[in-house]
Coordinates of C-alpha atoms in Angstrom, one line a residue:
X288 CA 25.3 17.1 -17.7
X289 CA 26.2 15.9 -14.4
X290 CA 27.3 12.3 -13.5
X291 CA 25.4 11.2 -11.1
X292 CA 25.9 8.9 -8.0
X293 CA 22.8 7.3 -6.0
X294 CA 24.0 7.5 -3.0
X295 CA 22.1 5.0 -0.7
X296 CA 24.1 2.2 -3.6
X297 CA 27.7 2.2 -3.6
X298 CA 29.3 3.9 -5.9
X299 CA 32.9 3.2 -6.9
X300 CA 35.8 5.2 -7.9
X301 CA 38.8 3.1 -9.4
X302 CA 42.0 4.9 -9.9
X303 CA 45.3 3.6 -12.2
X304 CA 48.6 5.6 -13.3
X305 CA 48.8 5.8 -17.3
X306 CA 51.9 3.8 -16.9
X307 CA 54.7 3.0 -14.4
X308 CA 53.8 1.1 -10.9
X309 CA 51.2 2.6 -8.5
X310 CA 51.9 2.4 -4.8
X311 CA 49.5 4.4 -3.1
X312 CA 46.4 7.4 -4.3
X313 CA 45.0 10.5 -1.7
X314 CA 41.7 11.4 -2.3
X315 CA 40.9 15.0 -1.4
X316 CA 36.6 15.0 -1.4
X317 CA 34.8 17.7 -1.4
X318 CA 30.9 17.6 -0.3
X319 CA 28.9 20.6 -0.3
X320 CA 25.5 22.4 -1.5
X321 CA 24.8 25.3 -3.2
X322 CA 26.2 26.8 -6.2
X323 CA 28.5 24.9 -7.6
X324 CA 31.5 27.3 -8.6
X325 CA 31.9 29.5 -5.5
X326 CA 30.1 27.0 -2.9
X327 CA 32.7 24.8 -2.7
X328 CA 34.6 24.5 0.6
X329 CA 38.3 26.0 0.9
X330 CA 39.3 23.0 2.9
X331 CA 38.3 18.8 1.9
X332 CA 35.0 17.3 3.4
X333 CA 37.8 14.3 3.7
X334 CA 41.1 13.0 3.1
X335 CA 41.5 9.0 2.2
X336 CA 45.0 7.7 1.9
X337 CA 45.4 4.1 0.6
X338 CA 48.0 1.5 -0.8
X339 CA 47.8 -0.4 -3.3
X340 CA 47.1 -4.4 -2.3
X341 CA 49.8 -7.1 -3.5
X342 CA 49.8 -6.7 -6.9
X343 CA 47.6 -4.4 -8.2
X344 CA 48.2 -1.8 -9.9
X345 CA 45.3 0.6 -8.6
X346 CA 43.2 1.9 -5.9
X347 CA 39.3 1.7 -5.2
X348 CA 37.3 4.5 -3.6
X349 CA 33.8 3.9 -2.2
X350 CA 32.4 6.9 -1.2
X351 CA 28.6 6.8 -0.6
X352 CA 28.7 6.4 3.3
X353 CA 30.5 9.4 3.3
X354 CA 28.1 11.2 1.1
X355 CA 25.3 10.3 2.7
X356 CA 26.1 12.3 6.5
X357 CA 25.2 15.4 4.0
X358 CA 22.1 14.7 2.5
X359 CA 19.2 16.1 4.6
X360 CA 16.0 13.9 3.8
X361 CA 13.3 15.4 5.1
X362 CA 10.3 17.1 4.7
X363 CA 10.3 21.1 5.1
X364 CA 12.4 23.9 4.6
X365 CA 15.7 22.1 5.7
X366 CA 16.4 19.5 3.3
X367 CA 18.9 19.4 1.3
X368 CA 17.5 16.7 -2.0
X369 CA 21.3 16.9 -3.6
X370 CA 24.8 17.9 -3.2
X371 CA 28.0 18.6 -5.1
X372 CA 30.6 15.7 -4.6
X373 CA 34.2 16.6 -6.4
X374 CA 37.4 13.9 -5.9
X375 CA 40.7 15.6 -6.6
X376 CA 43.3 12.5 -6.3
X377 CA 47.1 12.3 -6.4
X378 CA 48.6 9.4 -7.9
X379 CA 52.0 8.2 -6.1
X380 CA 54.0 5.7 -8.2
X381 CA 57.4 3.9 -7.6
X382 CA 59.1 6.3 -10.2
X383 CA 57.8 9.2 -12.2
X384 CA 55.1 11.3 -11.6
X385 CA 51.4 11.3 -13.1
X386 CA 49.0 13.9 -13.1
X387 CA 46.4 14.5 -10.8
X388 CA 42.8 12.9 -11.3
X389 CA 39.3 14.8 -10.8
X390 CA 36.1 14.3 -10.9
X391 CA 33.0 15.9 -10.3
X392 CA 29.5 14.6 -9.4
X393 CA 25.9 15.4 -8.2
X394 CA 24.5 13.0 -5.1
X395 CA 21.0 12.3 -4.5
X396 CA 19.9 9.7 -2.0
X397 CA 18.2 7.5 -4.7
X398 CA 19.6 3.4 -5.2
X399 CA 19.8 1.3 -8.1
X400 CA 18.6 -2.5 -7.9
X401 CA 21.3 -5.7 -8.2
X402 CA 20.0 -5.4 -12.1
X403 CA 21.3 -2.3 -12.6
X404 CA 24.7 -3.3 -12.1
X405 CA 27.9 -1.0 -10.3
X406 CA 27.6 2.7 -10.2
X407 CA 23.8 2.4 -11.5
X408 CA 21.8 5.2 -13.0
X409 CA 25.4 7.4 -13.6
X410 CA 24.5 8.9 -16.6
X411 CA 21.7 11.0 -17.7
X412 CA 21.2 10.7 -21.6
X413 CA 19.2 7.4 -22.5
X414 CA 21.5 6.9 -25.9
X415 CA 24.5 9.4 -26.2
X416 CA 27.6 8.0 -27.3
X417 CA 30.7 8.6 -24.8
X418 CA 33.7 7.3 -26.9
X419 CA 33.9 6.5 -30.8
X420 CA 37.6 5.4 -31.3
X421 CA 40.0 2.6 -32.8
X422 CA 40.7 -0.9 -30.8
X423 CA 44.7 -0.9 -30.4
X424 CA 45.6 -4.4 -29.0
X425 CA 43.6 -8.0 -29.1
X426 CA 42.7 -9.8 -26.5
X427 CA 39.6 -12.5 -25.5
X428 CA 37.4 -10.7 -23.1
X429 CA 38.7 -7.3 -23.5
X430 CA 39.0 -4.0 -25.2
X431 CA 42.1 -2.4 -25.6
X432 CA 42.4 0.9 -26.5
X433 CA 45.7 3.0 -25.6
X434 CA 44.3 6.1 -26.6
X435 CA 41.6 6.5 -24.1
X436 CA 41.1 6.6 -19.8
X437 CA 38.3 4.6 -19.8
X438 CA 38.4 5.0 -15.9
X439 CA 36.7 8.8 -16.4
X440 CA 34.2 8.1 -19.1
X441 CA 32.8 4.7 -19.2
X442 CA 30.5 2.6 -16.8
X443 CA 29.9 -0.9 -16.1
X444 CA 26.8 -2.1 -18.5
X445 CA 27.4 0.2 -21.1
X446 CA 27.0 -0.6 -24.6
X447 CA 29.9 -1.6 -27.3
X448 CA 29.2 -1.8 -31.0
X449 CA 32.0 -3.4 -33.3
X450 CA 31.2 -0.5 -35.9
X451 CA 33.4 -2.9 -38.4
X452 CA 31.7 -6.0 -38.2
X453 CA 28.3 -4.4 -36.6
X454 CA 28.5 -6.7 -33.7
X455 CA 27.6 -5.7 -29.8
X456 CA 28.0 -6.5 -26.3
X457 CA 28.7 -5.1 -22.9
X458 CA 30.8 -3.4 -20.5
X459 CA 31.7 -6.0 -17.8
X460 CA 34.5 -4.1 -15.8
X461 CA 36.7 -1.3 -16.0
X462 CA 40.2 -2.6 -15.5
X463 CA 42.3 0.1 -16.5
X464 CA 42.8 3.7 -18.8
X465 CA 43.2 1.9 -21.6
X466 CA 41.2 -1.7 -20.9
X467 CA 37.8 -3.1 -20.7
X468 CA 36.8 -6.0 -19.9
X469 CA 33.6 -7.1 -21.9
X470 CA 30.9 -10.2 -22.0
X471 CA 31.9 -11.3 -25.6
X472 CA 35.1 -13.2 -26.4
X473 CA 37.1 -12.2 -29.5
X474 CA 34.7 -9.5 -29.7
X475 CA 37.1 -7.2 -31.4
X476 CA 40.6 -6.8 -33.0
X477 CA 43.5 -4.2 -33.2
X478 CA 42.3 -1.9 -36.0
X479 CA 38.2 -2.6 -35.6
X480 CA 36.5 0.5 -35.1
X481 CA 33.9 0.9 -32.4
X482 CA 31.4 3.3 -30.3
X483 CA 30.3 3.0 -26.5
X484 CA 27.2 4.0 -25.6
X485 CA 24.8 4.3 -22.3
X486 CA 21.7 2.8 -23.2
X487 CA 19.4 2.2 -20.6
X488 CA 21.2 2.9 -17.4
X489 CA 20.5 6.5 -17.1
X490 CA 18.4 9.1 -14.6
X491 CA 15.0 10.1 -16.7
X492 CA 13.3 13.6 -16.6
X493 CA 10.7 12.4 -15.1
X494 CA 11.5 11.0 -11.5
X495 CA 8.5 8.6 -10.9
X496 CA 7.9 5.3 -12.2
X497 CA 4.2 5.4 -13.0
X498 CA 2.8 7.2 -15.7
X499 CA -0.6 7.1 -14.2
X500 CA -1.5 9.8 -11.7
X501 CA -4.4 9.2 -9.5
X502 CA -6.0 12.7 -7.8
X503 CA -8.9 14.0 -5.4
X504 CA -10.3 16.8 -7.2
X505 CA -9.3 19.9 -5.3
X506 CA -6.1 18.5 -4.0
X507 CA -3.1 19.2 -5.4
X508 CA -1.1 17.3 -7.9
X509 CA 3.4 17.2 -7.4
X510 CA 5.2 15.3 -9.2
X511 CA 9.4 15.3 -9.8
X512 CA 10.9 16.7 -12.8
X513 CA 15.3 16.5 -13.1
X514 CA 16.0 19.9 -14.1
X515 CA 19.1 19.5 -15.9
X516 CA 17.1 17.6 -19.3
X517 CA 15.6 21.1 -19.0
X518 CA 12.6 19.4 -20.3
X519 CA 9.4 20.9 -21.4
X520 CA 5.8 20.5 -19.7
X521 CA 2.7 20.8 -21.4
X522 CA -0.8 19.8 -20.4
X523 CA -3.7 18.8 -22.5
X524 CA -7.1 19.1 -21.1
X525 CA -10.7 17.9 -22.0
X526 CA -12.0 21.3 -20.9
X527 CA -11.1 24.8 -20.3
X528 CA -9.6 24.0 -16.3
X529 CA -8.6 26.6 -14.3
X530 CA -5.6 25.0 -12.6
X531 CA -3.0 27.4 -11.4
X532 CA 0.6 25.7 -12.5
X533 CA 4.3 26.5 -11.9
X534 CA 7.7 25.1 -11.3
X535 CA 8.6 25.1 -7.5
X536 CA 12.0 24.3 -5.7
X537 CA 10.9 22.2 -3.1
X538 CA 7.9 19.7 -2.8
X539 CA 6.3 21.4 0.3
X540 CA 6.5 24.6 -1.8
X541 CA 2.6 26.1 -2.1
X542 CA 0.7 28.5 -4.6
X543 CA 1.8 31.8 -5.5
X544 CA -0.6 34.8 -6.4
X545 CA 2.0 35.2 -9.4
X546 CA 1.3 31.5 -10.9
X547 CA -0.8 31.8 -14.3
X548 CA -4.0 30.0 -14.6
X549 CA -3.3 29.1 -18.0
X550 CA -2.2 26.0 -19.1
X551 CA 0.7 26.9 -21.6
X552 CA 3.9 25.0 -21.4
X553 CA 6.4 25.5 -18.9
X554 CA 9.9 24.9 -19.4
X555 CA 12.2 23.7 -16.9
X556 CA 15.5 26.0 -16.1
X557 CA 18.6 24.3 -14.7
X558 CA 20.8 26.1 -12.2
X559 CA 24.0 25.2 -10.8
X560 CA 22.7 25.0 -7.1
X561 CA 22.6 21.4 -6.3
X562 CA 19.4 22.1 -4.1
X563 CA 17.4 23.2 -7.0
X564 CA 18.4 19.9 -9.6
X565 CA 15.6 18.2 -8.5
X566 CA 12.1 20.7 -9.1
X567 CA 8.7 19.5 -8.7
X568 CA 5.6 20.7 -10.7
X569 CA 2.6 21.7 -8.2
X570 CA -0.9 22.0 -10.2
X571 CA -3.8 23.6 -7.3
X572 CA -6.6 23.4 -7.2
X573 CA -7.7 20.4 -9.4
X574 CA -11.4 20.4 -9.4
X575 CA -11.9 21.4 -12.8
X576 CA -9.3 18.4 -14.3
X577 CA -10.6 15.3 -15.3
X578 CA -10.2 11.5 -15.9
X579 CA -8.1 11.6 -19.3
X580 CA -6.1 14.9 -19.2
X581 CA -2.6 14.7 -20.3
X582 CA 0.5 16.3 -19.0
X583 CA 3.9 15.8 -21.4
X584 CA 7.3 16.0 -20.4
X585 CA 9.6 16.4 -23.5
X586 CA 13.3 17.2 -24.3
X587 CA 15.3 17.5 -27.5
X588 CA 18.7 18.8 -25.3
X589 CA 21.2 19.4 -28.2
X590 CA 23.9 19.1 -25.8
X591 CA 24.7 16.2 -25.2
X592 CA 23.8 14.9 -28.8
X593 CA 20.7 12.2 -29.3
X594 CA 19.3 13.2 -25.7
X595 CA 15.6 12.9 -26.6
X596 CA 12.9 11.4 -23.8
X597 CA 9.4 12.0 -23.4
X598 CA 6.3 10.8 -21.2
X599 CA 3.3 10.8 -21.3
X600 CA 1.4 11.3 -17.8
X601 CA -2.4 10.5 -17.4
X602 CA -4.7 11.5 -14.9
X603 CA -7.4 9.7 -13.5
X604 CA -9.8 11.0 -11.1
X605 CA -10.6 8.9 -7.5
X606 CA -14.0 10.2 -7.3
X607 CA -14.4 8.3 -3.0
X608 CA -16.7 10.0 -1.4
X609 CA -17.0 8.1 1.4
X610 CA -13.4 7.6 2.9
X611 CA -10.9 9.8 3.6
X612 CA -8.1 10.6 0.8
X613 CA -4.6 9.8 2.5
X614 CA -1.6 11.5 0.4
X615 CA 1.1 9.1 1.4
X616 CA 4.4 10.6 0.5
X617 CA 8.1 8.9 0.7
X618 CA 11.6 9.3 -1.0
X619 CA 11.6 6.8 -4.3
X620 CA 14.7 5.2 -6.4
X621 CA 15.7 8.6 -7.5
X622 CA 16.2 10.6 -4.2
X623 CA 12.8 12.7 -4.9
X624 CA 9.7 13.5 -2.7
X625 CA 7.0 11.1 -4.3
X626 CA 2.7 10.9 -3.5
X627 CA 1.3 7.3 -3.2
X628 CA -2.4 7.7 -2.7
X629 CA -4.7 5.4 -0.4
X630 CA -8.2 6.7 -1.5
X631 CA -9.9 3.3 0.6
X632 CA -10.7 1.9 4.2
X633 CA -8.6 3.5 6.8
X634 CA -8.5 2.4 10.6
X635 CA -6.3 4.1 13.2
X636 CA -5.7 2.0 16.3
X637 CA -3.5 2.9 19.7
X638 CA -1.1 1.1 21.7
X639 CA -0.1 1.8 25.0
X640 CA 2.8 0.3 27.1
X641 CA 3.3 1.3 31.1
X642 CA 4.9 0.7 34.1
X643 CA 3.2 -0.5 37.4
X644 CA 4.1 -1.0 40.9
X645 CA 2.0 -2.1 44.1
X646 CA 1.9 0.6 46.9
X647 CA 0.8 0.3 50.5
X648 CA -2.7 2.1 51.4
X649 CA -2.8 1.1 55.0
X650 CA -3.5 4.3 57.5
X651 CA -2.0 3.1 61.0
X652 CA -2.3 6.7 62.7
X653 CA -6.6 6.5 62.8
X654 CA -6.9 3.1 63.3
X655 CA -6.1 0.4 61.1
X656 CA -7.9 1.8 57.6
X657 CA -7.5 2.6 54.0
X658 CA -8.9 4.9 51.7
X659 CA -11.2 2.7 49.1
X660 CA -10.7 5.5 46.1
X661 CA -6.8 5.4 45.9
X662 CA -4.6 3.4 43.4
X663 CA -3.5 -0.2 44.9
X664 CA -1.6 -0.5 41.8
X665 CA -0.2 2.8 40.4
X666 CA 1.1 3.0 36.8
X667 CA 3.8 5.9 35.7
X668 CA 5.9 5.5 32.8
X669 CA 2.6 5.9 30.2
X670 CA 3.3 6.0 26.6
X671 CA 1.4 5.4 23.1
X672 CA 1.7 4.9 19.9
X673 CA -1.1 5.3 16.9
X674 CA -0.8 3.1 13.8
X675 CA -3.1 3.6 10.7
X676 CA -3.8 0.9 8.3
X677 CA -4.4 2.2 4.6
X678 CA -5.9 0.3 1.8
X679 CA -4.7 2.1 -1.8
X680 CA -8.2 0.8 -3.3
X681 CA -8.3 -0.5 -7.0
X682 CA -5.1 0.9 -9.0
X683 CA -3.4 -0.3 -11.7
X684 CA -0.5 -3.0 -12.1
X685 CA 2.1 -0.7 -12.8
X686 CA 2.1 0.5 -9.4
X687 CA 3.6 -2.3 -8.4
X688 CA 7.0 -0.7 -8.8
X689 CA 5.5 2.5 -6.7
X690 CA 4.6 0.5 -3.5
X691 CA 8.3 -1.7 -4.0
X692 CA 10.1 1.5 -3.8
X693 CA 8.0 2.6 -0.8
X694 CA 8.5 -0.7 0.9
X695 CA 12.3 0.2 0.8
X696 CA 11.8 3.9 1.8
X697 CA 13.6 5.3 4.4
X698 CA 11.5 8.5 5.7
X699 CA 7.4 8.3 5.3
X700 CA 4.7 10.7 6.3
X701 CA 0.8 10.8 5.1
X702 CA -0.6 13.9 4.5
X703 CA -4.8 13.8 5.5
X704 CA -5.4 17.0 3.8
X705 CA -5.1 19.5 7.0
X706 CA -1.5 18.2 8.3
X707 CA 1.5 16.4 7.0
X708 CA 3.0 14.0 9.6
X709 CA 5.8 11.6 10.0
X710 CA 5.3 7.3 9.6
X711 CA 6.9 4.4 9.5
X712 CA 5.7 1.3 7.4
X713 CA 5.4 -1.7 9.7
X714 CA 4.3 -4.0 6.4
X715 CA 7.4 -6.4 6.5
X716 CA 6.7 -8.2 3.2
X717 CA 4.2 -8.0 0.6
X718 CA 2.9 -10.4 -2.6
X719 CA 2.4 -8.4 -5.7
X720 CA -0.3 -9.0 -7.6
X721 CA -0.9 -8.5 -11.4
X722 CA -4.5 -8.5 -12.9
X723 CA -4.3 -11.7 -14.8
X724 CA -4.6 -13.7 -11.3
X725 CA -6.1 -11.2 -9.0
X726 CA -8.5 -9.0 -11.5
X727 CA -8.3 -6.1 -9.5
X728 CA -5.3 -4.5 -7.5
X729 CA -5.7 -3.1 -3.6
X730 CA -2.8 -3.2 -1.2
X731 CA -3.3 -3.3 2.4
X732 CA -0.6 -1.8 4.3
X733 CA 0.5 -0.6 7.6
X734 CA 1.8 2.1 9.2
X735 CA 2.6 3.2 12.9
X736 CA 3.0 7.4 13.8
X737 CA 6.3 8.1 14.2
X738 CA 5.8 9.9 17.7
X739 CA 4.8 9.2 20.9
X740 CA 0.9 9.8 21.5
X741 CA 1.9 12.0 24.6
X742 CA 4.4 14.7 24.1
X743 CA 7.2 13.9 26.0
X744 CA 10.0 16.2 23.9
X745 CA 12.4 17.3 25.8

């Protein structure tokens, strides 16, 4: 399973010799797509040199900026959702040599929040255990353990259990190989036994936050899936529906004559092409589906051991036959292509800007005369933009978390049904409201075309 760095957070690569004195690291980092074994480039993306400062005895790495000038965000056949990132790095130290630290990753252009701590979302089993080991040393605040590199296998917010005295607490930094510093004070002694685990800060199989899936009968349904849980996907329906299903590459991806009408599971396969880590299940058409119909996404991955998740996705039909169904799609949390749907009032609305000047009319050659039908004042310079405003109509609260992560979405577009094109959300700030003090939910936001009204591409 891939570590994983979200790319529009900061992720941070700390670097210490086993022993001896650092003075300075070089970090060789490579960033590519593709496959990942004969992909990678022959020559580093970059080369970062650094010294160590005063007294420390290591060297940070932040890398995300970096990452982020190769991950191509867009909608269509050019983006590029993830990519390899490996850091080969040679340790100098003031006598003695150590070997040579590397580490592999997969990027997408997802974020964690301030809750989720440094490095957030990194690994991608909800409970698996990293280390079970012996403390060697005793120390308030820490965890000493000269057998491991703690630098290469834990993160910040994992779990420690005190498997001696069954006691726990948390990962507060990473000071060294062999140290940890933790929230508890005399948590543990030289001799306790204990195990580290990740236990909530991890990247789900299923890349959406709601579990609730609104849909237009006869539009399509596409929703994220992370293809290395290789999870399974099953539907249960009130009926017998005739819904053509598969697993596509890309979001924008359409139907296939070799797609099966039959609703029998579909299993995910992983690849090691970074484009394809991120797949997204496409169900067309949708008129026969109804309000109630289940789709469950399940994995019991024996490697690494305990990864089990599931989720359980409900749909419920927007039957709105009097306003148009607006398909608003945008990158969310986890660097995937997501649908937010605004099934209520719409209004588009155009602003124009100009240029003016004042112009002389007067004829002097046939007597002192101007023409009545020409332009006194002149404009040139004409532009306009269209903005839309989009009501979501009643959904439920757990949406809330949707519309945050599309309030801090970089790239927008609305699909209308005939024509996907690009947005940008103009709503500055928003109060989210729960049922217990509004009853029911509707968000009214706004949007301006992201494109001149006149083509002016040159």
């Amino acid at each position: 399973m891939s570590t994983i760095i979200n790319a529009r957070s900061p992720y941070y690569i700390k670097v210490a010799p086993a022993s001896g004195t650092l003075s300075s690291a070089s970090m060789s980092l490579y960033i590519y797509s593709g496959t990942l074994t004969t992909d990678k480039p022959t020559s580093a993306t970059y080369t970062i040199s650094k010294d160590v400062i005063g007294t420390n005895n290591y060297v940070i790495y932040e890398i995300t900026e970096l990452i982020r000038d190769y991950l191509i965000t867009e909608y269509g056949a050019y983006s590029i959702d993830g990519v390899w990132v490996e850091a080969d790095i040679t340790l100098t130290k003031t006598s003695g040599t150590d070997p040579d630290q590397n580490y592999d990753y997969l990027a997408f252009d997802g974020y964690g929040y301030f809750e989720d701590g440094v490095n957030p979302r990194t690994s991608t089993n909800p409970a698996v255990t990293k280390i079970s080991s012996t403390a060697t040393g005793t120390t308030a605040y820490k965890l000493i353990d000269s057998t491991q590199i703690f630098t290469k296998t834990v993160d910040v917010g994992d779990t420690i259990t005190n498997t001696t005295d069954s006691t726990t607490t948390t990962v507060t930094g990473i000071d060294s190989n062999t140290q940890l510093s933790v929230r508890s004070t005399n948590f543990i002694d030289s001799g306790d036994s204990y195990t580290i685990a990740d236990t909530g800060n991890y990247t789900p199989q299923y890349l959406q936050s709601n579990t609730k899936i609104y849909f237009k009968k006869g539009r399509d349904i596409v929703f994220p899936v992370f293809a290395e849980a290789e999870g399974t996907v099953a539907f249960t329906t009130g009926g017998d529906a005739d819904v053509f299903w598969n697993q596509v590459d890309e979001f924008w991806n359409l139907y296939d004559v070799n797609w099966s009408n039959v609703l029998t599971p579909i299993t995910i396969t992983d690849t090691n092409v970074s484009e394809d880590k991120i797949v997204y299940i496409r169900l067309t058409p949708t008129t026969d589906l109804n309000t109630g119909d289940v789709i469950t996404i399940s994995t019991t991955k024996s490697s690494p051991t305990n990864y089990v998740q599931s989720v359980t996705i409900t749909l419920e039909e927007v039957c709105e036959p009097k306003y148009d169904f607006l398909d608003v799609v945008f990158y969310n949390k986890f660097g995937a292509l997501q649908i937010m749907p605004f099934h209520k009032k719409s209004m588009i609305s155009i602003n124009k800007n100009s240029e003016s000047f004042k112009r002389n009319l007067m004829d002097f050659v046939n007597d002192p005369t101007y023409s009545k039908e020409k332009h006194q004042v002149r404009q040139f310079q004409v532009t306009a933009k269209e903005k839309i405003q989009m009501n979501t109509g009643y959904i439920d609260e757990s949406f809330n978390e949707v519309i945050k992560q599309l309030m801090l979405s970089e790239q927008v577009w609305v699909y209308d049904g005939t024509e996907v094109k690009p947005i940008i959300l103009e709503t500055e700030s928003l109060q989210f409201k729960k049922s217990v003090n509004d009853k029911l939910i509707n968000y009214t936001m706004n949007f301006e075309y992201a494109f001149n009204k006149i083509n002016d591409i040159r």
